[in-house]
CSV table of C-alpha atoms in Angstrom, one decimal:
chain,number,residue,atom,x,y,z
A,1,UNK,CA,20.2,10.8,16.1
A,2,UNK,CA,21.7,7.3,15.9
A,3,UNK,CA,19.9,4.8,18.1
A,4,UNK,CA,19.1,1.1,18.3
A,5,UNK,CA,15.7,0.1,16.8
A,6,UNK,CA,14.0,-2.9,15.4
A,7,UNK,CA,12.7,-2.6,11.8
A,8,UNK,CA,9.2,-2.4,13.1
A,9,UNK,CA,10.0,0.4,15.6
A,10,UNK,CA,11.9,2.2,12.8
A,11,UNK,CA,8.6,2.1,10.8
A,12,UNK,CA,6.7,3.4,13.8
A,13,UNK,CA,9.0,6.3,14.2
A,14,UNK,CA,8.9,7.1,10.5
A,15,UNK,CA,5.1,7.2,10.8
A,16,UNK,CA,5.3,9.6,13.7
A,17,UNK,CA,7.9,11.8,11.9
A,18,UNK,CA,5.6,11.8,8.8
A,19,UNK,CA,2.9,13.4,10.9
A,20,UNK,CA,0.3,10.7,10.2
A,21,UNK,CA,-3.1,11.6,11.5
A,22,UNK,CA,-5.0,8.3,11.4
A,23,UNK,CA,-3.8,4.8,12.1
A,24,UNK,CA,-6.0,1.7,12.1
A,25,UNK,CA,-4.8,-1.8,12.3
A,26,UNK,CA,-5.5,-5.3,13.6
A,27,UNK,CA,-2.7,-7.2,15.3
A,28,UNK,CA,-0.9,-9.9,13.4
A,29,UNK,CA,2.6,-11.3,14.0
A,30,UNK,CA,5.1,-10.1,12.9
A,31,UNK,CA,3.5,-6.7,12.2
A,32,UNK,CA,2.1,-6.1,15.7
A,33,UNK,CA,5.0,-4.2,17.2
A,34,UNK,CA,4.6,-1.4,14.6
A,35,UNK,CA,1.2,-0.5,15.7
A,36,UNK,CA,1.9,-1.2,19.3
A,37,UNK,CA,4.6,1.4,19.3
A,38,UNK,CA,2.4,3.8,17.4
A,39,UNK,CA,-0.4,3.3,19.9
A,40,UNK,CA,2.0,3.9,22.8
A,41,UNK,CA,3.3,7.1,21.3
A,42,UNK,CA,-0.3,8.3,20.8
A,43,UNK,CA,-1.3,7.4,24.3
A,44,UNK,CA,1.7,9.2,25.7
A,45,UNK,CA,0.8,12.3,23.7
A,46,UNK,CA,4.0,12.1,21.7
A,47,UNK,CA,2.1,11.7,18.5
A,48,UNK,CA,-0.9,13.7,17.5
A,49,UNK,CA,-3.1,11.1,15.8
A,50,UNK,CA,-6.2,9.0,16.1
A,51,UNK,CA,-5.7,5.3,16.6
A,52,UNK,CA,-8.8,3.3,15.6
A,53,UNK,CA,-9.1,-0.3,17.0
A,54,UNK,CA,-11.0,-2.6,14.6
A,55,UNK,CA,-12.2,-6.2,14.5
A,56,UNK,CA,-10.4,-7.2,11.3
A,57,UNK,CA,-7.9,-6.2,8.7
A,58,UNK,CA,-10.7,-5.6,6.2
A,59,UNK,CA,-12.0,-3.0,8.6
A,60,UNK,CA,-8.6,-1.6,9.3
A,61,UNK,CA,-8.0,-0.7,5.6
A,62,UNK,CA,-11.6,0.4,5.3
A,63,UNK,CA,-11.0,2.9,8.2
A,64,UNK,CA,-7.9,4.4,6.6
A,65,UNK,CA,-9.7,4.4,3.2
A,66,UNK,CA,-12.2,6.7,4.9
A,67,UNK,CA,-9.7,8.9,6.6
A,68,UNK,CA,-7.5,9.2,3.5
A,69,UNK,CA,-10.6,10.1,1.5
A,70,UNK,CA,-11.3,12.8,4.1
A,71,UNK,CA,-7.9,14.3,3.5
A,72,UNK,CA,-5.9,13.0,6.4
A,73,UNK,CA,-2.5,11.3,6.2
A,74,UNK,CA,-3.2,7.7,7.1
A,75,UNK,CA,-1.3,4.5,7.8
A,76,UNK,CA,-2.0,0.8,8.5
A,77,UNK,CA,0.2,-2.3,8.7
A,78,UNK,CA,-0.3,-6.0,8.3
A,79,UNK,CA,1.2,-9.3,7.3
A,80,UNK,CA,0.2,-12.5,5.4
A,81,UNK,CA,-3.3,-13.6,6.3
A,82,UNK,CA,-4.1,-10.1,7.4
A,83,UNK,CA,-3.2,-8.8,4.0
A,84,UNK,CA,-5.3,-11.4,2.3
A,85,UNK,CA,-8.2,-10.6,4.6
A,86,UNK,CA,-8.1,-7.0,3.5
A,87,UNK,CA,-7.5,-7.8,-0.1
A,88,UNK,CA,-10.8,-6.5,-1.4
A,89,UNK,CA,-10.1,-3.1,0.2
A,90,UNK,CA,-6.6,-3.1,-1.2
A,91,UNK,CA,-8.2,-2.7,-4.7
A,92,UNK,CA,-10.8,-0.2,-3.5
A,93,UNK,CA,-8.0,2.0,-2.2
A,94,UNK,CA,-5.9,1.8,-5.4
A,95,UNK,CA,-8.8,2.0,-7.8
A,96,UNK,CA,-10.1,5.0,-5.9
A,97,UNK,CA,-6.6,6.5,-6.4
A,98,UNK,CA,-6.2,7.2,-2.7
A,99,UNK,CA,-2.7,8.0,-1.4
A,100,UNK,CA,-2.0,6.1,1.9
A,101,UNK,CA,0.7,3.9,3.2
A,102,UNK,CA,0.7,0.4,4.5
A,103,UNK,CA,3.7,-1.5,6.0
A,104,UNK,CA,3.6,-5.2,5.0
A,105,UNK,CA,5.9,-7.3,7.2
A,106,UNK,CA,6.3,-10.3,4.9
A,107,UNK,CA,5.2,-13.6,6.3
A,108,UNK,CA,4.5,-17.1,5.1
A,109,UNK,CA,0.9,-17.8,4.1
A,110,UNK,CA,-0.5,-20.9,5.8
A,111,UNK,CA,-1.3,-23.6,6.2
A,112,UNK,CA,0.7,-25.0,7.9
A,113,UNK,CA,0.9,-22.1,10.3
A,114,UNK,CA,4.1,-20.2,10.0
A,115,UNK,CA,5.1,-16.7,11.1
A,116,UNK,CA,8.4,-16.5,9.3
A,117,UNK,CA,9.4,-14.5,6.2
A,118,UNK,CA,8.3,-15.3,2.6
A,119,UNK,CA,7.6,-12.6,0.0
A,120,UNK,CA,4.6,-14.3,-1.6
A,121,UNK,CA,2.1,-12.3,0.6
A,122,UNK,CA,3.5,-9.0,-0.6
A,123,UNK,CA,3.5,-10.1,-4.2
A,124,UNK,CA,-0.3,-10.6,-4.2
A,125,UNK,CA,-0.4,-6.8,-4.5
A,126,UNK,CA,1.5,-6.8,-7.8
A,127,UNK,CA,-1.5,-6.3,-10.1
A,128,UNK,CA,-3.5,-4.0,-7.9
A,129,UNK,CA,-2.1,-0.5,-8.5
A,130,UNK,CA,-0.1,-0.3,-5.2
A,131,UNK,CA,3.5,1.0,-5.3
A,132,UNK,CA,5.5,-1.8,-3.7
A,133,UNK,CA,8.9,-1.3,-2.1
A,134,UNK,CA,11.0,-3.7,-0.1
A,135,UNK,CA,13.4,-2.7,2.7
A,136,UNK,CA,16.7,-4.4,3.3
A,137,UNK,CA,17.2,-3.3,6.9
A,138,UNK,CA,15.7,-1.2,9.7
A,139,UNK,CA,17.2,2.0,8.3
A,140,UNK,CA,15.7,1.4,4.8
A,141,UNK,CA,12.4,0.6,6.5
A,142,UNK,CA,12.4,4.0,8.2
A,143,UNK,CA,13.7,5.9,5.1
A,144,UNK,CA,11.3,4.2,2.7
A,145,UNK,CA,8.3,4.9,5.0
A,146,UNK,CA,9.1,8.6,5.1
A,147,UNK,CA,9.6,8.7,1.3
A,148,UNK,CA,6.4,6.6,0.7
A,149,UNK,CA,4.1,9.4,1.8
A,150,UNK,CA,5.6,11.9,-0.5
A,151,UNK,CA,5.6,9.5,-3.5
A,152,UNK,CA,2.1,8.2,-2.8
A,153,UNK,CA,0.7,11.7,-2.4
A,154,UNK,CA,2.3,13.0,-5.6
A,155,UNK,CA,0.9,10.2,-7.7
A,156,UNK,CA,-2.4,9.4,-6.0
A,157,UNK,CA,-1.4,5.8,-5.7
A,158,UNK,CA,-1.2,3.8,-2.4
A,159,UNK,CA,2.2,2.6,-1.2
A,160,UNK,CA,3.2,-0.7,0.5
A,161,UNK,CA,6.4,-0.7,2.4
A,162,UNK,CA,7.6,-4.4,2.7
A,163,UNK,CA,10.0,-5.6,5.3
A,164,UNK,CA,11.0,-9.2,6.1
A,165,UNK,CA,9.5,-10.9,9.2
A,166,UNK,CA,11.9,-11.0,12.1
A,167,UNK,CA,15.0,-10.6,10.0
A,168,UNK,CA,14.2,-6.9,9.8
A,169,UNK,CA,11.0,-6.5,11.8
A,170,UNK,CA,12.3,-7.8,15.1
A,171,UNK,CA,16.1,-7.4,14.7
A,172,UNK,CA,17.5,-4.4,16.5
A,173,UNK,CA,20.1,-2.4,14.6
A,174,UNK,CA,21.7,1.0,14.6
A,175,UNK,CA,19.3,3.4,12.9
A,176,UNK,CA,19.8,7.1,12.1
A,177,UNK,CA,16.5,8.7,13.1
A,178,UNK,CA,16.1,12.2,11.5
A,179,UNK,CA,14.8,15.1,13.5
A,180,UNK,CA,11.3,16.4,13.0
A,181,UNK,CA,12.3,19.7,11.4
A,182,UNK,CA,14.3,18.0,8.7
A,183,UNK,CA,11.5,15.6,7.9
A,184,UNK,CA,9.1,18.5,7.8
A,185,UNK,CA,11.4,20.2,5.3
A,186,UNK,CA,11.4,17.1,3.1
A,187,UNK,CA,7.7,16.1,3.5
A,188,UNK,CA,5.2,18.7,2.6
A,189,UNK,CA,1.6,18.9,3.7
A,190,UNK,CA,-0.6,16.1,2.4
A,191,UNK,CA,-2.0,16.6,-1.1
A,192,UNK,CA,-4.5,14.5,-3.0
A,193,UNK,CA,-6.6,14.7,-6.1
A,194,UNK,CA,-9.9,14.9,-4.3
A,195,UNK,CA,-11.3,14.6,-0.8
A,196,UNK,CA,-14.8,14.2,0.7
A,197,UNK,CA,-16.4,17.3,2.0
A,198,UNK,CA,-19.7,17.3,3.9
A,199,UNK,CA,-20.6,20.6,2.1
A,200,UNK,CA,-19.9,19.2,-1.4
A,201,UNK,CA,-21.6,15.9,-1.6
A,202,UNK,CA,-20.5,13.3,-4.2
A,203,UNK,CA,-20.3,9.5,-4.5
A,204,UNK,CA,-17.1,7.5,-5.1
A,205,UNK,CA,-17.1,4.5,-7.3
A,206,UNK,CA,-20.6,4.6,-8.6
A,207,UNK,CA,-21.5,2.6,-11.7
A,208,UNK,CA,-19.6,4.1,-14.6
A,209,UNK,CA,-19.3,3.6,-18.3
A,210,UNK,CA,-17.2,0.6,-19.3
A,211,UNK,CA,-15.0,2.5,-21.7
A,212,UNK,CA,-14.5,5.4,-19.3
A,213,UNK,CA,-13.5,2.9,-16.6
A,214,UNK,CA,-11.0,1.3,-18.9
A,215,UNK,CA,-9.6,4.7,-19.7
A,216,UNK,CA,-9.2,5.2,-16.0
A,217,UNK,CA,-7.2,2.1,-15.7
A,218,UNK,CA,-5.0,3.3,-18.6
A,219,UNK,CA,-4.3,6.5,-16.7
A,220,UNK,CA,-3.4,4.5,-13.7
A,221,UNK,CA,-1.0,2.4,-15.7
A,222,UNK,CA,0.6,5.6,-17.1
A,223,UNK,CA,0.9,7.1,-13.6
A,224,UNK,CA,2.6,3.9,-12.5
A,225,UNK,CA,5.1,4.5,-15.3
A,226,UNK,CA,5.5,8.1,-14.2
A,227,UNK,CA,6.1,6.7,-10.7
A,228,UNK,CA,9.5,5.5,-11.8
A,229,UNK,CA,10.7,9.0,-12.3
A,230,UNK,CA,9.1,10.3,-9.1
A,231,UNK,CA,10.6,7.5,-7.0
A,232,UNK,CA,14.1,8.3,-8.4
A,233,UNK,CA,13.6,12.1,-7.9
A,234,UNK,CA,12.3,11.7,-4.3
A,235,UNK,CA,15.0,9.2,-3.5
A,236,UNK,CA,17.7,11.7,-4.8
A,237,UNK,CA,16.1,14.6,-2.8
A,238,UNK,CA,16.1,12.3,0.3
A,239,UNK,CA,19.7,11.6,-0.3
A,240,UNK,CA,20.6,15.3,-0.5
A,241,UNK,CA,18.8,16.0,2.8
A,242,UNK,CA,19.5,12.9,4.8
A,243,UNK,CA,22.7,11.6,3.2
A,244,UNK,CA,21.2,8.3,2.1
A,245,UNK,CA,20.2,8.1,-1.6
A,246,UNK,CA,17.4,6.0,-2.8
A,247,UNK,CA,15.8,4.9,-6.1
A,248,UNK,CA,14.2,2.0,-7.9
A,249,UNK,CA,17.2,-0.2,-7.4
A,250,UNK,CA,20.5,-0.5,-5.6
A,251,UNK,CA,23.4,-1.4,-7.8
A,252,UNK,CA,26.1,-3.3,-6.0
A,253,UNK,CA,29.3,-3.9,-8.1
A,254,UNK,CA,27.3,-4.3,-11.3
A,255,UNK,CA,29.1,-1.9,-13.6
A,256,UNK,CA,31.9,-4.4,-14.7
A,257,UNK,CA,30.0,-7.5,-13.7
A,258,UNK,CA,29.8,-10.4,-16.0
A,259,UNK,CA,27.3,-12.1,-13.7
A,260,UNK,CA,24.5,-10.3,-11.9
A,261,UNK,CA,22.2,-11.6,-9.2
A,262,UNK,CA,18.8,-9.9,-8.9
A,263,UNK,CA,16.9,-10.1,-5.6
A,264,UNK,CA,14.9,-8.0,-3.1
A,265,UNK,CA,14.6,-7.7,0.7
A,266,UNK,CA,16.7,-8.4,3.8
A,267,UNK,CA,18.8,-11.2,2.5
A,268,UNK,CA,20.4,-9.0,-0.1
A,269,UNK,CA,22.8,-8.1,2.7
A,270,UNK,CA,23.9,-11.7,3.0
A,271,UNK,CA,24.1,-12.0,-0.8
A,272,UNK,CA,26.4,-8.9,-0.9
A,273,UNK,CA,28.8,-10.7,1.5
A,274,UNK,CA,28.9,-13.7,-0.9
A,275,UNK,CA,29.5,-11.2,-3.8
A,276,UNK,CA,32.5,-9.8,-1.9
A,277,UNK,CA,33.9,-13.3,-1.4
A,278,UNK,CA,33.6,-14.2,-5.0
A,279,UNK,CA,35.0,-10.8,-6.1
A,280,UNK,CA,38.1,-11.5,-4.0
A,281,UNK,CA,38.6,-14.6,-6.1
A,282,UNK,CA,38.4,-12.5,-9.2
A,283,UNK,CA,34.9,-13.5,-10.3
A,284,UNK,CA,33.2,-10.5,-11.8
A,285,UNK,CA,29.8,-10.7,-10.1
A,286,UNK,CA,27.5,-8.0,-8.8
A,287,UNK,CA,24.0,-7.6,-7.2
A,288,UNK,CA,21.1,-5.7,-8.4
A,289,UNK,CA,18.7,-5.2,-5.5
A,290,UNK,CA,15.2,-4.3,-6.4
A,291,UNK,CA,14.0,-1.7,-4.0
A,292,UNK,CA,10.7,-1.5,-5.9
A,293,UNK,CA,8.6,-4.3,-7.3
A,294,UNK,CA,6.0,-1.9,-8.6
A,295,UNK,CA,6.5,0.0,-10.6
A,296,UNK,CA,8.9,-2.6,-12.0
A,297,UNK,CA,12.4,-1.3,-12.8
A,298,UNK,CA,12.2,-2.7,-16.3
A,299,UNK,CA,14.5,-0.1,-18.0
A,300,UNK,CA,17.2,-0.7,-15.4
A,301,UNK,CA,17.2,-4.4,-16.0
A,302,UNK,CA,17.2,-3.9,-19.8
A,303,UNK,CA,20.6,-2.2,-19.4
A,304,UNK,CA,22.0,-5.5,-18.3
A,305,UNK,CA,20.7,-7.7,-21.1
A,306,UNK,CA,24.3,-8.6,-22.2
A,307,UNK,CA,25.1,-10.1,-18.7
A,308,UNK,CA,24.4,-13.5,-17.2
A,309,UNK,CA,21.5,-13.0,-14.8
A,310,UNK,CA,20.4,-15.0,-11.8
A,311,UNK,CA,17.2,-14.2,-10.0
A,312,UNK,CA,16.9,-15.4,-6.4
A,313,UNK,CA,13.2,-15.5,-5.3
A,314,UNK,CA,11.6,-15.7,-1.9
A,315,UNK,CA,8.2,-16.0,-3.5
A,316,UNK,CA,6.7,-18.5,-5.9
A,317,UNK,CA,3.9,-18.4,-8.4
A,318,UNK,CA,2.4,-21.9,-8.4
A,319,UNK,CA,2.3,-23.4,-11.9
A,320,UNK,CA,5.1,-21.2,-13.2
A,321,UNK,CA,8.3,-19.9,-11.5
A,322,UNK,CA,9.5,-17.7,-8.8
A,323,UNK,CA,7.6,-14.4,-8.9
A,324,UNK,CA,10.6,-12.2,-9.6
A,325,UNK,CA,11.9,-14.9,-12.0
A,326,UNK,CA,8.8,-14.4,-14.1
A,327,UNK,CA,9.1,-10.6,-13.8
A,328,UNK,CA,12.8,-10.3,-14.7
A,329,UNK,CA,12.6,-13.2,-17.2
A,330,UNK,CA,10.0,-11.0,-19.1
A,331,UNK,CA,12.8,-8.5,-19.7
A,332,UNK,CA,16.0,-10.5,-20.0
A,333,UNK,CA,17.1,-14.1,-20.0
A,334,UNK,CA,17.7,-15.4,-16.5
A,335,UNK,CA,18.1,-18.4,-14.3
A,336,UNK,CA,15.8,-18.6,-11.3
A,337,UNK,CA,16.6,-20.0,-7.9
A,338,UNK,CA,13.6,-20.3,-5.5
A,339,UNK,CA,14.9,-20.2,-1.9
A,340,UNK,CA,14.0,-19.2,1.6
A,341,UNK,CA,10.3,-19.8,1.2
A,342,UNK,CA,8.4,-20.4,4.4
A,343,UNK,CA,11.1,-18.7,6.5
A,344,UNK,CA,13.8,-21.2,5.5
A,345,UNK,CA,17.1,-19.5,6.6
A,346,UNK,CA,19.5,-18.7,3.7
A,347,UNK,CA,22.8,-17.3,4.7
A,348,UNK,CA,25.9,-15.9,2.9
A,349,UNK,CA,27.4,-19.4,2.7
A,350,UNK,CA,24.3,-20.6,0.8
A,351,UNK,CA,24.6,-17.6,-1.5
A,352,UNK,CA,28.3,-18.3,-2.0
A,353,UNK,CA,27.6,-21.9,-3.1
A,354,UNK,CA,24.6,-20.8,-5.1
A,355,UNK,CA,26.6,-18.1,-7.0
A,356,UNK,CA,29.5,-20.4,-7.5
A,357,UNK,CA,27.2,-22.9,-9.2
A,358,UNK,CA,25.6,-20.2,-11.2
A,359,UNK,CA,29.0,-19.0,-12.4
A,360,UNK,CA,30.0,-22.6,-13.3
A,361,UNK,CA,26.8,-22.9,-15.3
A,362,UNK,CA,25.4,-25.6,-13.2
A,363,UNK,CA,22.0,-24.1,-12.4
A,364,UNK,CA,19.0,-25.2,-14.3
A,365,UNK,CA,16.2,-22.8,-15.4
A,366,UNK,CA,14.4,-23.1,-12.1
A,367,UNK,CA,16.1,-24.5,-9.1
A,368,UNK,CA,14.6,-25.1,-5.6
A,369,UNK,CA,17.2,-24.4,-3.0
A,370,UNK,CA,16.3,-27.1,-0.5
B,1,UNK,CA,-6.5,13.5,-14.1
B,2,UNK,CA,-9.3,12.6,-16.5
B,3,UNK,CA,-10.1,9.7,-14.2
B,4,UNK,CA,-11.6,11.9,-11.5
B,5,UNK,CA,-14.7,12.5,-13.5
B,6,UNK,CA,-15.3,8.7,-13.9
B,7,UNK,CA,-14.5,8.0,-10.3
B,8,UNK,CA,-16.7,10.4,-8.6
B,9,UNK,CA,-20.3,11.4,-9.4
B,10,UNK,CA,-22.5,14.1,-8.0
B,11,UNK,CA,-26.1,13.4,-7.2
B,12,UNK,CA,-28.5,14.8,-9.6
B,13,UNK,CA,-32.3,14.6,-9.6
B,14,UNK,CA,-34.1,12.0,-11.6
B,15,UNK,CA,-31.3,10.5,-13.8
B,16,UNK,CA,-33.3,7.3,-13.5
B,17,UNK,CA,-36.7,8.8,-13.6
B,18,UNK,CA,-39.0,9.5,-10.7
B,19,UNK,CA,-38.7,6.6,-8.3
B,20,UNK,CA,-41.3,7.8,-5.7
B,21,UNK,CA,-44.0,5.7,-7.3
B,22,UNK,CA,-42.3,2.6,-6.0
B,23,UNK,CA,-43.4,3.6,-2.5
B,24,UNK,CA,-45.7,1.4,-0.3
B,25,UNK,CA,-45.2,3.3,2.9
B,26,UNK,CA,-44.9,7.1,3.1
B,27,UNK,CA,-42.8,8.9,5.7
B,28,UNK,CA,-44.9,11.5,7.4
B,29,UNK,CA,-43.0,14.2,9.3
B,30,UNK,CA,-44.1,15.8,12.6
B,31,UNK,CA,-42.4,19.1,13.2
B,32,UNK,CA,-43.5,19.3,16.8
B,33,UNK,CA,-41.7,16.1,17.7
B,34,UNK,CA,-38.6,16.8,15.6
B,35,UNK,CA,-35.4,17.7,17.6
B,36,UNK,CA,-33.4,18.6,14.4
B,37,UNK,CA,-30.7,16.0,15.0
B,38,UNK,CA,-30.3,15.6,11.2
B,39,UNK,CA,-30.2,11.7,11.5
B,40,UNK,CA,-32.8,11.4,8.8
B,41,UNK,CA,-30.8,13.7,6.5
B,42,UNK,CA,-27.6,11.7,7.1
B,43,UNK,CA,-29.1,8.3,6.7
B,44,UNK,CA,-31.5,8.8,3.8
B,45,UNK,CA,-29.9,6.5,1.1
B,46,UNK,CA,-31.7,8.4,-1.7
B,47,UNK,CA,-30.6,11.9,-0.6
B,48,UNK,CA,-34.2,13.0,-0.6
B,49,UNK,CA,-34.3,14.5,2.8
B,50,UNK,CA,-33.5,18.2,3.0
B,51,UNK,CA,-33.6,20.5,6.1
B,52,UNK,CA,-34.9,23.9,5.1
B,53,UNK,CA,-35.2,26.6,7.8
B,54,UNK,CA,-35.2,24.0,10.6
B,55,UNK,CA,-38.0,22.0,8.9
B,56,UNK,CA,-37.4,18.5,7.4
B,57,UNK,CA,-38.5,18.4,3.7
B,58,UNK,CA,-39.0,15.0,2.1
B,59,UNK,CA,-38.9,14.8,-1.7
B,60,UNK,CA,-41.8,12.4,-2.4
B,61,UNK,CA,-40.9,12.4,-6.1
B,62,UNK,CA,-37.9,10.3,-5.3
B,63,UNK,CA,-38.5,8.8,-1.8
B,64,UNK,CA,-39.0,5.0,-2.2
B,65,UNK,CA,-40.4,4.7,1.3
B,66,UNK,CA,-37.6,2.5,2.7
B,67,UNK,CA,-38.4,3.8,6.2
B,68,UNK,CA,-34.8,4.3,7.3
B,69,UNK,CA,-35.5,8.0,8.3
B,70,UNK,CA,-38.3,6.8,10.5
B,71,UNK,CA,-36.2,4.0,11.9
B,72,UNK,CA,-33.2,6.2,12.9
B,73,UNK,CA,-35.3,9.1,14.2
B,74,UNK,CA,-34.7,9.3,18.0
B,75,UNK,CA,-37.8,11.5,18.5
B,76,UNK,CA,-40.3,9.3,16.6
B,77,UNK,CA,-41.0,12.4,14.4
B,78,UNK,CA,-41.3,10.4,11.2
B,79,UNK,CA,-44.2,7.9,10.9
B,80,UNK,CA,-44.5,5.4,8.0
B,81,UNK,CA,-48.1,5.5,6.7
B,82,UNK,CA,-49.4,3.1,4.1
B,83,UNK,CA,-50.0,4.9,0.7
B,84,UNK,CA,-53.6,5.1,-0.5
């Protein structure tokens, strides 16, 4: 059914359709309306789940750590400082190999206080063993959330669904909301490697042998590599059922492109408009949108090593470069523009100018778009 | 899924030797007061409380005498008594 939804409400409906049983969260702008909507659906009896109010994000993730450990499909959502406050638990969840899903509505980390989009918060999960996806719009936020449970549960790895503050989270758009029967057909009952059982007592995360622990990390790394195939397979299956195909990346006019822009998130839509304008002038430019940051679509990027590549970053690693600039630059040569940090608005006209300068060879290694 | 054996561990008796000799105070159980709420069983951090045929059994070979069972007992059925 096509309806009008904000990105946050699209996530909330996806959580309901995924038959999540436990939700725990602490309010933080711009994430709050996700869990507000979920709480409302539970209160009205439209959603059969337990909502646990907590005093902090550390507790929110701890609660769903427990419920996921007990075998229930679980969800939480946060942003920026909330994510940092639960950071320790993020690693407990991934290192315990627990499948669960968290929406991260990307927001600037203060000070100074700022509620607008910036991807640096989400990028702090990069090394932790979470699968990290980034939605471009409300439809993708809904679709990725439904897929996230299937992907997370088949790999025993937690999944973060990123969406930009306000640009996606609070902007109402037309969203195709699938019906429950079709989602049930796509998304099977929860499965996981192990679960706590009061009749079969064991401890999780006790002191273990160093070498065995390192072996465990290697298995996790291999499963992350395996995740690439699972993501593409689940995205293809989703496409067959719902008519919208997903995968590690979205390729926009890249096949014959001499110039390729790599970016992630909501502003990819604006960048596509700029690509269209330059294409009309005969400039062979395309856009490679990273839907996933982890696992990193390295093999896809390697395919384009004979093109001129520009990475546009909405996150920065202090002392180095834009975060994606580092990541992509580790695979192919690229220029890096750092833009839109701290919620600075970047529209298609900025992209048009940026891409023109890129094509003319005027961009330095790292440019701040200010 | 080799990692599972590293991640989870099942309790086994005495892997670190008998720890009961650390005890200063010993939990003494009174069956008459006990309401079988299982709080002591749930809270014992050393997993040395068992309930067998509706009677609490404390494994003194491993009980370190922390007193948590006594503290959580709503019926005051476990008293901490100084060891001789």
